[in-house]
Short mmCIF file of C-alpha atoms in Angstrom, two decimals:
data_model
loop_
_atom_site.label_atom_id
_atom_site.label_comp_id
_atom_site.label_asym_id
_atom_site.label_seq_id
_atom_site.Cartn_x
_atom_site.Cartn_y
_atom_site.Cartn_z
CA MET V 6 -12.00 26.30 0.38
CA ASP V 7 -14.24 29.36 0.65
CA PHE V 8 -11.84 32.31 0.84
CA GLN V 9 -14.53 34.65 2.17
CA GLU V 10 -15.26 32.25 5.01
CA LEU V 11 -11.54 32.00 5.70
CA SER V 12 -11.17 35.79 5.70
CA ASP V 13 -14.13 36.24 8.04
CA PHE V 14 -12.78 33.72 10.56
CA PHE V 15 -9.29 35.22 10.29
CA MET V 16 -10.60 38.72 11.00
CA HIS V 17 -12.32 37.50 14.17
CA LEU V 18 -9.40 35.42 15.43
CA ASP V 19 -7.72 37.54 18.11
CA ARG V 20 -3.97 37.26 17.57
CA SER V 21 -3.25 38.72 21.01
CA TYR V 22 -4.83 35.59 22.55
CA PHE V 23 -1.86 33.60 21.21
CA ILE V 24 0.80 35.84 22.77
CA ASP V 25 1.64 35.80 26.48
CA ASN V 26 4.68 38.07 26.73
CA GLU V 27 5.41 41.77 26.33
CA MET V 28 4.78 41.42 22.58
CA LYS V 29 1.02 41.20 23.20
CA ALA V 30 0.79 44.98 22.90
CA PHE V 31 1.96 44.71 19.27
CA ALA V 32 -0.44 41.94 18.25
CA ASP V 33 -2.33 44.19 15.82
CA LEU V 34 0.79 44.91 13.77
CA ASP V 35 1.34 42.96 10.56
CA ARG V 36 4.76 41.69 11.56
CA PRO V 37 6.28 38.59 13.20
CA LEU V 38 6.62 38.75 16.98
CA SER V 39 8.67 36.80 19.50
CA ILE V 40 6.86 34.14 21.52
CA GLY V 41 9.98 33.10 23.44
CA TYR V 42 12.33 30.13 23.00
CA GLU V 43 13.79 31.90 19.92
CA GLN V 44 10.50 31.32 18.09
CA THR V 45 8.04 33.72 16.49
CA ILE V 46 4.38 34.08 15.64
CA SER V 47 4.25 34.90 11.92
CA GLN V 48 2.82 38.11 10.56
CA PRO V 49 -0.97 37.79 10.14
CA SER V 50 -1.03 38.49 6.41
CA LEU V 51 1.42 35.64 5.80
CA VAL V 52 -0.56 33.23 7.99
CA LEU V 53 -3.68 34.04 5.99
CA GLU V 54 -1.88 33.72 2.65
CA MET V 55 -0.25 30.39 3.53
CA THR V 56 -3.62 29.00 4.60
CA ARG V 57 -5.24 30.25 1.39
CA ILE V 58 -2.54 28.67 -0.77
CA LEU V 59 -2.64 25.41 1.18
CA ALA V 60 -6.43 25.35 0.62
CA PRO V 61 -7.49 22.74 3.19
CA GLU V 62 -10.88 21.12 2.66
CA LYS V 63 -13.45 19.92 5.18
CA ASN V 64 -12.26 16.32 4.68
CA SER V 65 -8.53 17.16 4.75
CA CYS V 66 -6.05 15.55 7.11
CA VAL V 67 -3.40 18.21 7.65
CA LEU V 68 0.13 17.87 9.02
CA GLU V 69 1.54 21.02 10.61
CA ILE V 70 5.25 21.18 11.37
CA GLY V 71 5.79 23.79 14.08
CA THR V 72 2.79 24.39 16.33
CA GLY V 73 4.36 27.48 17.87
CA SER V 74 1.71 29.71 19.44
CA GLY V 75 -1.19 27.75 17.93
CA TYR V 76 -2.35 30.71 15.80
CA GLN V 77 -1.83 28.98 12.47
CA THR V 78 -3.17 25.75 13.97
CA ALA V 79 -6.48 27.41 14.77
CA LEU V 80 -6.99 28.46 11.15
CA LEU V 81 -6.15 24.98 9.91
CA ALA V 82 -8.41 23.25 12.42
CA LYS V 83 -11.38 25.46 11.50
CA PHE V 84 -11.25 24.38 7.85
CA SER V 85 -9.96 20.78 8.05
CA LYS V 86 -11.14 17.40 9.27
CA THR V 87 -8.08 16.75 11.46
CA VAL V 88 -4.83 18.60 12.15
CA TYR V 89 -1.77 16.65 13.27
CA THR V 90 0.63 19.20 14.71
CA ILE V 91 4.23 18.68 15.85
CA GLU V 92 6.26 21.04 18.03
CA ARG V 93 9.76 20.37 19.34
CA ILE V 94 9.49 22.73 22.36
CA PRO V 95 7.26 21.15 25.04
CA GLU V 96 6.37 24.43 26.74
CA LEU V 97 5.10 25.95 23.50
CA LEU V 98 3.09 22.85 22.65
CA GLU V 99 1.37 22.67 26.04
CA THR V 100 0.49 26.37 25.98
CA ALA V 101 -0.89 26.07 22.45
CA ARG V 102 -2.89 22.98 23.41
CA LYS V 103 -4.54 24.83 26.30
CA ARG V 104 -5.40 27.80 24.10
CA LEU V 105 -6.88 25.67 21.35
CA ASN V 106 -8.81 23.51 23.80
CA ASN V 107 -10.27 26.69 25.31
CA LEU V 108 -11.38 27.75 21.84
CA GLY V 109 -13.28 24.48 21.53
CA PHE V 110 -11.18 22.67 18.93
CA LYS V 111 -11.55 18.88 19.19
CA ASN V 112 -9.94 17.87 15.90
CA ILE V 113 -6.26 18.49 16.73
CA VAL V 114 -3.72 15.75 17.54
CA TYR V 115 -0.51 16.95 19.23
CA LYS V 116 3.01 15.60 19.31
CA ILE V 117 6.26 16.78 20.87
CA GLY V 118 9.20 16.00 18.61
CA ASP V 119 11.27 16.68 15.53
CA GLY V 120 8.77 17.43 12.79
CA SER V 121 11.31 17.32 9.96
CA GLU V 122 10.60 13.62 9.40
CA GLY V 123 6.83 14.04 9.53
CA TRP V 124 4.42 11.71 11.29
CA ALA V 125 4.41 8.43 9.39
CA GLU V 126 1.86 6.84 11.72
CA PHE V 127 -0.94 9.01 10.33
CA ALA V 128 0.29 9.45 6.74
CA PRO V 129 -0.63 10.13 4.03
CA PHE V 130 -1.72 13.72 4.55
CA ASN V 131 -3.85 15.75 2.16
CA ARG V 132 -2.09 18.94 3.20
CA ILE V 133 1.28 19.64 4.86
CA ILE V 134 2.35 23.05 6.16
CA VAL V 135 5.83 23.78 7.49
CA THR V 136 6.40 26.92 9.56
CA ALA V 137 10.19 26.67 9.88
CA ALA V 138 12.77 27.08 7.14
CA ALA V 139 14.52 24.02 5.75
CA GLU V 140 17.78 24.00 3.86
CA ARG V 141 16.17 21.59 1.39
CA ILE V 142 12.80 19.93 0.96
CA PRO V 143 12.49 16.98 3.39
CA GLY V 144 12.01 13.75 1.46
CA GLU V 145 10.01 12.23 4.30
CA LEU V 146 7.40 14.96 4.03
CA VAL V 147 7.13 14.52 0.27
CA ASP V 148 6.63 10.78 0.80
CA GLN V 149 3.89 11.43 3.37
CA LEU V 150 1.97 13.79 1.08
CA ALA V 151 -1.09 12.11 -0.40
CA ARG V 152 -1.74 12.01 -4.12
CA GLY V 153 -3.70 15.12 -4.97
CA GLY V 154 -2.14 16.80 -1.93
CA ARG V 155 -0.47 20.16 -1.38
CA MET V 156 2.49 21.14 0.80
CA ILE V 157 3.77 24.62 1.58
CA ILE V 158 7.27 25.06 3.02
CA PRO V 159 9.95 27.77 3.24
CA VAL V 160 13.22 26.55 1.71
CA GLY V 161 16.58 28.24 1.45
CA PRO V 162 19.38 29.96 3.37
CA ARG V 163 19.12 31.76 6.70
CA GLU V 164 18.81 35.26 5.26
CA LEU V 165 15.85 34.67 2.93
CA GLN V 166 13.85 31.67 1.78
CA GLU V 167 11.54 30.78 -1.07
CA LEU V 168 8.04 29.81 0.05
CA LYS V 169 7.43 26.70 -2.03
CA LEU V 170 4.10 25.17 -2.97
CA ILE V 171 4.53 21.48 -3.79
CA CYS V 172 1.65 19.59 -5.39
CA LYS V 173 1.49 15.84 -5.91
CA ASP V 174 -0.79 14.80 -8.76
CA ASP V 175 -2.93 11.68 -8.95
CA ASP V 176 -0.04 9.78 -10.54
CA GLY V 177 2.35 10.74 -7.74
CA GLN V 178 4.28 13.26 -9.85
CA LEU V 179 5.44 16.46 -8.17
CA GLN V 180 5.11 20.04 -9.29
CA GLN V 181 6.54 22.95 -7.35
CA GLN V 182 6.47 26.70 -7.58
CA THR V 183 7.77 29.63 -5.55
CA VAL V 184 4.88 31.73 -4.27
CA ASP V 185 6.74 34.29 -2.14
CA LEU V 186 10.02 35.25 -0.49
CA VAL V 187 9.96 34.89 3.30
CA ARG V 188 12.11 34.68 6.40
CA PHE V 189 11.32 31.98 8.96
CA VAL V 190 13.10 30.55 11.97
CA GLU V 191 15.25 27.48 11.32
CA MET V 192 13.90 23.95 11.11
CA LYS V 193 16.02 21.91 13.50
CA GLY V 194 17.25 18.42 12.70
CA LYS V 195 18.80 17.06 9.54
CA TYR V 196 17.07 19.60 7.31
CA GLY V 197 18.34 22.62 9.25
CA TRP V 198 21.02 24.95 7.99
CA ARG V 199 24.49 23.50 8.08
CA ILE V 200 27.17 25.53 9.84
CA LYS V 201 29.47 26.98 7.23
CA GLN V 202 33.19 26.74 8.02
#
């Protein structure tokens, strides 16, 4: 991936276009903002950094867990062959689809559902990006990651998570490293945070 090309596209991608509520006025701030339904649009610097670390290529098939506003999706679609994106909230998915269609993206496949188990129908994926925090790394996503692939996912407790980069080598062996400390909304489903008694 050409980081300069990524940076140039990022700088010209209007974040306010992906926000429809009273938070639009704060779109230029480098901070997460509410997009309704207890969901957020991530801070721009983190969106850029996660895309850079994921490093999609022009021939990459990318799985995105958590379409949200479609802001991250736009970056992925610009630099990938195909993006398969899953969102559990139908209203968010439909709004994001309209935005991305209006921007001219034709290489995005959408699904409403629980993304924690991935999208086996289109696996394996060269890249997987998760934009909700999991209590632990979902085994299904690891299984759906192609050899030579990269996955980025926030993992840990509600208060603060480790942003993990997981790489699968050509022999299918995994390597992982923590690249940042972050705070994301919860991944729902079996990989969400358990209620402590």
